[in-house]
Coordinates of C-alpha atoms in Angstrom, one line a residue:
M529 CA -23.4 11.5 -51.3
T530 CA -23.2 8.8 -53.9
H531 CA -25.8 8.4 -56.6
F532 CA -27.0 5.1 -58.1
K533 CA -29.4 4.4 -60.9
Y534 CA -30.9 1.6 -58.7
V535 CA -30.9 1.0 -55.0
I536 CA -32.3 -2.3 -53.8
I537 CA -33.2 -2.3 -50.1
G538 CA -32.9 -5.8 -48.8
A539 CA -30.5 -8.6 -49.7
G540 CA -33.0 -11.5 -49.3
L541 CA -34.1 -13.7 -52.2
S542 CA -36.2 -11.1 -53.9
G543 CA -33.6 -8.4 -53.7
L544 CA -30.8 -10.6 -54.9
T545 CA -33.0 -11.8 -57.7
S546 CA -33.5 -8.2 -58.8
A547 CA -29.8 -7.6 -58.7
Y548 CA -29.1 -10.8 -60.7
Y549 CA -31.5 -9.7 -63.4
L550 CA -30.1 -6.2 -63.5
N551 CA -26.7 -7.8 -64.1
K552 CA -28.2 -9.8 -67.0
L553 CA -29.3 -6.5 -68.5
G554 CA -25.7 -5.3 -68.3
E555 CA -26.6 -2.9 -65.6
S556 CA -23.9 -2.2 -63.0
N557 CA -24.9 1.1 -61.5
Y558 CA -26.8 -0.3 -58.6
L559 CA -26.4 -0.9 -54.8
V560 CA -28.0 -3.4 -52.4
L561 CA -28.5 -2.3 -48.8
E562 CA -28.9 -4.9 -46.1
S563 CA -29.6 -4.3 -42.4
R564 CA -28.5 -7.7 -41.2
D565 CA -24.9 -9.0 -40.8
R566 CA -25.5 -11.5 -43.6
I567 CA -27.3 -11.9 -46.9
G568 CA -30.3 -14.2 -47.5
G569 CA -33.1 -12.7 -45.5
R570 CA -35.4 -15.5 -44.5
I571 CA -33.2 -18.0 -46.1
F572 CA -30.9 -18.8 -43.3
T573 CA -28.7 -21.9 -43.0
K574 CA -26.6 -22.4 -39.8
N575 CA -24.3 -25.4 -39.3
G576 CA -26.1 -27.3 -42.1
I577 CA -29.6 -26.6 -40.8
D578 CA -32.1 -24.6 -42.8
L579 CA -33.7 -22.4 -40.1
G580 CA -35.6 -20.5 -42.7
A581 CA -37.1 -21.3 -46.1
T582 CA -36.5 -24.9 -46.9
W583 CA -38.8 -26.6 -49.4
F584 CA -40.4 -26.2 -52.8
Q585 CA -42.5 -28.3 -55.1
N586 CA -42.6 -29.0 -58.8
H587 CA -45.4 -26.5 -59.4
H588 CA -43.1 -23.7 -58.1
E589 CA -41.8 -23.1 -61.6
M590 CA -39.9 -20.0 -60.7
V591 CA -37.7 -21.9 -58.3
V592 CA -37.3 -24.9 -60.6
N593 CA -36.3 -22.7 -63.6
F594 CA -34.0 -20.6 -61.4
L595 CA -32.2 -23.7 -60.1
N596 CA -31.7 -25.0 -63.6
E597 CA -30.3 -21.6 -64.8
L598 CA -27.9 -21.4 -61.8
Q599 CA -27.0 -25.1 -62.2
L600 CA -28.1 -26.1 -58.8
E601 CA -29.5 -29.5 -58.0
S602 CA -32.4 -30.6 -55.7
F603 CA -33.5 -33.8 -54.1
D604 CA -36.7 -35.2 -52.6
Q605 CA -37.6 -34.8 -49.0
Y606 CA -36.8 -38.1 -47.3
S607 CA -40.1 -39.9 -46.2
K608 CA -39.3 -43.6 -46.2
G609 CA -40.5 -45.6 -43.2
K610 CA -43.0 -44.9 -40.5
S611 CA -44.2 -41.4 -39.9
I612 CA -45.9 -40.3 -36.6
L613 CA -49.1 -38.5 -36.2
L614 CA -49.9 -37.4 -32.6
Y615 CA -52.7 -34.8 -32.5
D616 CA -53.9 -35.7 -29.0
P617 CA -51.3 -36.7 -26.3
N618 CA -54.0 -38.6 -24.5
R619 CA -54.7 -40.9 -27.4
P620 CA -52.4 -43.6 -29.0
V621 CA -49.8 -42.6 -31.5
H622 CA -50.9 -43.1 -35.2
Y623 CA -48.3 -44.4 -37.6
F624 CA -48.5 -44.0 -41.3
E625 CA -46.3 -44.3 -44.4
S626 CA -46.2 -41.8 -47.2
D627 CA -47.4 -42.8 -50.7
P628 CA -44.1 -43.5 -52.6
N629 CA -45.9 -42.4 -55.8
A630 CA -47.0 -39.0 -54.4
Q631 CA -45.1 -35.9 -55.4
A632 CA -42.5 -35.1 -52.7
A633 CA -41.5 -31.8 -51.4
K634 CA -38.0 -30.9 -52.7
R635 CA -34.9 -29.4 -51.1
I636 CA -31.9 -27.7 -52.6
K637 CA -28.6 -29.7 -52.4
G638 CA -26.2 -28.0 -50.1
N639 CA -29.1 -26.3 -48.2
S640 CA -31.1 -23.3 -49.3
V641 CA -28.2 -21.1 -48.7
S642 CA -26.6 -22.5 -51.9
L643 CA -29.2 -20.6 -53.9
I644 CA -28.2 -17.4 -52.1
R645 CA -24.5 -17.9 -52.6
R646 CA -24.8 -18.6 -56.3
L647 CA -27.3 -15.8 -56.8
S648 CA -25.1 -13.2 -55.1
Q649 CA -21.9 -14.0 -57.0
S650 CA -22.5 -11.3 -59.5
S651 CA -23.4 -8.6 -56.9
V652 CA -21.2 -9.4 -53.9
D653 CA -19.2 -6.2 -54.3
K654 CA -22.4 -4.1 -54.5
I655 CA -23.9 -5.2 -51.1
K656 CA -23.6 -3.1 -48.0
L657 CA -24.4 -5.0 -44.8
Y658 CA -25.2 -3.5 -41.4
T659 CA -27.0 -0.7 -43.2
I660 CA -30.4 0.2 -41.8
V661 CA -32.6 2.5 -44.0
Q662 CA -34.2 5.1 -41.8
E663 CA -35.9 7.5 -44.3
I664 CA -36.7 7.8 -48.0
I665 CA -37.2 11.3 -49.3
D666 CA -38.7 12.2 -52.7
K667 CA -36.5 15.0 -54.1
G668 CA -38.3 15.3 -57.4
D669 CA -35.9 13.8 -59.9
H670 CA -34.5 11.3 -57.5
L671 CA -34.9 9.7 -54.1
K672 CA -32.7 10.3 -51.1
I673 CA -32.1 7.3 -48.9
V674 CA -31.0 8.0 -45.3
T675 CA -29.4 5.1 -43.4
N676 CA -27.7 4.6 -40.1
K677 CA -24.3 5.0 -41.8
E678 CA -24.5 7.3 -44.8
T679 CA -26.9 8.8 -47.3
F680 CA -27.4 7.7 -50.9
T681 CA -29.4 9.0 -53.8
A682 CA -31.1 6.9 -56.5
S683 CA -33.1 7.3 -59.6
K684 CA -35.1 4.1 -58.8
V685 CA -35.6 2.2 -55.6
I686 CA -36.7 -1.5 -55.1
L687 CA -38.0 -1.9 -51.5
T688 CA -38.0 -5.6 -50.6
I689 CA -38.4 -5.5 -46.8
P690 CA -41.6 -7.0 -45.3
P691 CA -44.7 -4.8 -45.7
K692 CA -45.3 -4.4 -42.0
L693 CA -41.8 -3.1 -41.5
V694 CA -42.1 -0.8 -44.6
S695 CA -45.0 0.8 -42.7
Q696 CA -42.6 1.8 -39.9
L697 CA -40.2 3.6 -42.3
Q698 CA -40.2 7.3 -42.5
F699 CA -41.2 8.6 -45.9
T700 CA -41.2 12.2 -47.1
P701 CA -43.9 12.9 -48.2
D702 CA -45.6 10.2 -46.1
L703 CA -47.5 7.3 -47.6
N704 CA -51.2 7.7 -47.7
I705 CA -53.1 6.4 -44.7
S706 CA -54.9 3.5 -46.5
T707 CA -51.6 2.3 -48.0
K708 CA -49.9 2.3 -44.6
K709 CA -52.8 0.5 -43.0
I710 CA -52.6 -2.3 -45.6
L711 CA -48.8 -2.6 -45.2
A712 CA -49.0 -2.6 -41.4
S713 CA -51.7 -5.3 -41.3
T714 CA -49.8 -7.7 -43.7
P715 CA -48.2 -10.5 -41.7
T716 CA -44.7 -11.4 -42.5
W717 CA -44.3 -15.0 -43.7
M718 CA -42.3 -17.0 -41.1
E719 CA -42.6 -14.3 -38.4
H720 CA -44.5 -16.7 -36.1
S721 CA -42.1 -19.6 -36.7
I722 CA -39.7 -21.1 -34.2
K723 CA -37.5 -23.6 -36.0
V724 CA -35.2 -26.2 -34.4
G725 CA -32.4 -28.3 -36.0
I726 CA -30.5 -31.1 -34.3
T727 CA -27.5 -32.8 -35.9
Y728 CA -26.3 -36.4 -35.2
E729 CA -23.5 -38.8 -36.1
K730 CA -25.9 -41.3 -37.5
A731 CA -29.5 -41.2 -38.8
F732 CA -30.7 -43.5 -36.0
W733 CA -34.3 -43.0 -36.9
R734 CA -33.8 -44.5 -40.3
N735 CA -32.2 -47.6 -38.8
K736 CA -35.4 -48.0 -36.8
N737 CA -37.6 -47.6 -39.9
F738 CA -38.8 -44.2 -39.0
S739 CA -39.0 -41.5 -41.6
G740 CA -38.2 -38.7 -39.1
T741 CA -41.6 -37.1 -39.8
L742 CA -43.5 -36.3 -36.6
I743 CA -46.7 -34.2 -36.8
G744 CA -48.6 -33.2 -33.7
Q745 CA -50.2 -29.8 -33.2
S746 CA -50.5 -30.2 -29.4
G747 CA -46.9 -31.2 -28.9
A748 CA -43.7 -29.3 -28.2
V749 CA -42.7 -29.8 -31.9
T750 CA -45.6 -29.3 -34.3
E751 CA -43.7 -30.7 -37.3
L752 CA -40.4 -32.6 -37.5
Y753 CA -38.6 -34.0 -40.6
D754 CA -35.5 -35.8 -41.7
H755 CA -33.1 -33.0 -42.7
C756 CA -30.1 -35.0 -43.9
D757 CA -28.3 -33.6 -46.9
P758 CA -26.4 -35.9 -49.3
T759 CA -24.2 -33.0 -50.5
T760 CA -22.9 -31.8 -47.1
G761 CA -23.1 -35.2 -45.3
I762 CA -24.7 -33.5 -42.4
I763 CA -27.2 -35.8 -40.6
S764 CA -30.0 -34.0 -38.8
L765 CA -33.7 -33.5 -37.9
M766 CA -35.4 -30.2 -38.4
G767 CA -38.8 -28.8 -37.6
F768 CA -41.2 -26.3 -36.1
V769 CA -41.5 -25.6 -32.4
S770 CA -44.9 -24.9 -30.7
E771 CA -45.4 -21.2 -30.1
N772 CA -46.5 -22.1 -26.6
L773 CA -42.8 -22.5 -25.8
R774 CA -41.8 -19.1 -27.0
E775 CA -41.5 -17.5 -23.5
Q776 CA -39.6 -20.4 -22.0
N777 CA -35.9 -19.8 -21.6
V778 CA -33.6 -21.5 -24.0
D779 CA -32.5 -24.3 -21.7
Q780 CA -36.1 -25.1 -20.6
R781 CA -37.3 -25.1 -24.2
K782 CA -34.5 -27.3 -25.3
K783 CA -35.2 -29.9 -22.6
I784 CA -38.9 -30.0 -23.4
I785 CA -38.2 -30.4 -27.2
L786 CA -35.6 -33.1 -26.7
D787 CA -37.8 -35.0 -24.3
Y788 CA -40.8 -34.8 -26.6
I789 CA -38.8 -36.1 -29.7
A790 CA -37.1 -38.8 -27.6
N791 CA -40.4 -40.1 -26.4
Q792 CA -41.3 -40.8 -30.1
L793 CA -38.0 -41.7 -31.7
G794 CA -35.9 -43.0 -28.9
T795 CA -33.3 -41.9 -26.4
E796 CA -30.7 -41.6 -29.1
V797 CA -32.2 -38.1 -29.6
Y798 CA -30.1 -37.0 -26.6
N799 CA -26.8 -38.0 -28.3
Y800 CA -26.8 -34.9 -30.5
L801 CA -23.7 -33.2 -32.0
N802 CA -25.3 -29.7 -32.4
Y803 CA -28.5 -28.0 -31.5
E804 CA -29.8 -24.9 -33.2
E805 CA -32.9 -22.8 -32.8
N806 CA -34.3 -19.7 -34.5
D807 CA -37.3 -17.7 -33.4
W808 CA -38.2 -15.4 -36.3
S809 CA -40.5 -13.3 -34.1
K810 CA -37.4 -12.1 -32.3
D811 CA -35.7 -10.9 -35.5
P812 CA -36.3 -7.2 -35.9
N813 CA -35.7 -7.5 -39.6
T814 CA -38.6 -9.9 -39.9
S815 CA -41.2 -9.0 -37.3
N816 CA -41.9 -6.3 -34.7
S817 CA -43.5 -6.2 -31.3
L818 CA -46.9 -6.3 -32.9
L819 CA -46.9 -10.0 -33.9
T820 CA -49.7 -10.2 -36.4
T821 CA -52.1 -13.1 -36.1
F822 CA -51.8 -15.0 -39.4
S823 CA -55.1 -15.6 -41.3
R824 CA -56.1 -16.5 -44.8
T825 CA -57.0 -12.8 -45.4
H826 CA -53.4 -11.7 -45.2
N827 CA -53.3 -9.1 -48.0
Y828 CA -50.5 -10.9 -49.9
G829 CA -50.2 -9.7 -53.4
H830 CA -52.5 -6.7 -52.6
P831 CA -53.0 -4.3 -55.5
V832 CA -51.5 -1.5 -53.4
M833 CA -48.2 -3.4 -53.4
Q834 CA -48.2 -3.6 -57.2
E835 CA -48.3 0.2 -57.6
S836 CA -45.2 2.3 -57.9
I837 CA -45.0 5.5 -55.8
F838 CA -43.1 8.8 -55.9
N839 CA -43.9 9.3 -59.6
D840 CA -42.7 5.8 -60.5
K841 CA -39.4 6.0 -58.6
L842 CA -40.1 3.3 -56.0
I843 CA -41.8 -0.1 -56.2
F844 CA -42.5 -2.6 -53.4
S845 CA -41.1 -6.1 -53.7
G846 CA -40.7 -9.2 -51.6
T847 CA -42.6 -12.5 -51.3
E848 CA -45.6 -10.9 -49.5
T849 CA -46.1 -8.6 -52.5
S850 CA -46.2 -11.4 -55.0
Q851 CA -49.4 -12.3 -56.9
L852 CA -47.9 -15.8 -57.5
N853 CA -47.2 -18.2 -54.6
A854 CA -46.8 -15.4 -52.1
G855 CA -44.9 -16.4 -48.9
Y856 CA -42.8 -19.0 -50.7
M857 CA -39.4 -18.8 -52.3
D858 CA -41.3 -19.0 -55.6
G859 CA -43.1 -15.7 -54.7
A860 CA -39.8 -14.0 -53.7
I861 CA -38.2 -14.9 -57.0
Y862 CA -41.3 -13.8 -59.0
S863 CA -41.4 -10.4 -57.2
G864 CA -37.6 -10.0 -57.8
I865 CA -38.0 -10.6 -61.5
R866 CA -41.1 -8.4 -61.7
S867 CA -39.2 -5.6 -60.0
A868 CA -36.2 -5.7 -62.3
A869 CA -38.6 -5.8 -65.3
H870 CA -40.7 -2.8 -64.1
W871 CA -38.4 -0.2 -65.7
N872 CA -37.0 -2.6 -68.3
K873 CA -40.2 -4.1 -69.9
P874 CA -38.9 -4.1 -73.6
Y875 CA -35.9 -6.3 -72.5
F876 CA -38.1 -8.8 -70.6
S877 CA -40.7 -8.9 -73.4
N878 CA -38.1 -9.7 -76.0
A879 CA -36.5 -12.3 -73.7
N880 CA -39.8 -14.1 -73.0
S881 CA -40.6 -14.2 -76.7
K882 CA -37.4 -16.1 -77.6

């Protein structure tokens, strides 16, 4: 049974941020456990399509500062040309153009996965994939972490998995009832989302003076955007699929989606190179069978999630726990830094004063 000073559970953006900052402290005695077959969590890029977290804005200062520190570049979301608004299929399509002076959403060059790749460089040899945490046991002076593969012990644990999945973990002694209720009722950001990405040889919509933006809450695709990336050269459209299509089989859903987009942008839609989908509700590392209805009263950043437990040996982390821009990449980074700082406050206080 191997002992570590720190064990980080989850290799998403928040967990990797904590690992990055532990490295900056000169701390090497840590381990990152990840249940998936990949790192990144809800940052997931497949064949050049961001099927998870994609955008940020200038007021997301944690992301902006992080990209600068990691020497990664960003670019504005493409919005030139006619955009389409179609709220009611029984009424005419409304065309509009974005204000060129308005602040645009931004994307990371090379897709969002570029952030994950750069961030994980210092911890790649400390990450264990396919490792599912089953139980966390308080042993007094340390915590015992039981997984599907082996057991570890740790002086400190940073738990970054979504709160509603934390509520399903076995703890000894168990969490109190009120804490478990709050965790279980906290929706996971993205868990309702079905994203689609379609790649092409040419950005035909641009040649027809379309921006690629299509908004229509009653349609098969509720939001669609130009997803071309100047760094990778991949030309694509990407957006969110209506949840009403969740129970359709893959082929049926694909046909409905392509027909819907083609009806607005043209039959060139059918001449795709690659078609990708991701339904986050089907990912057991994101959601569970109790798909929580999202509402504005979603418990994000709840005081319970700011408290350490097991005599200050375990803290909750992850974007849903953040008190700053929860649910966004910004919130994930904030929670990751906060977690690394929790037991290292003098270092971070000195760093912030410089």
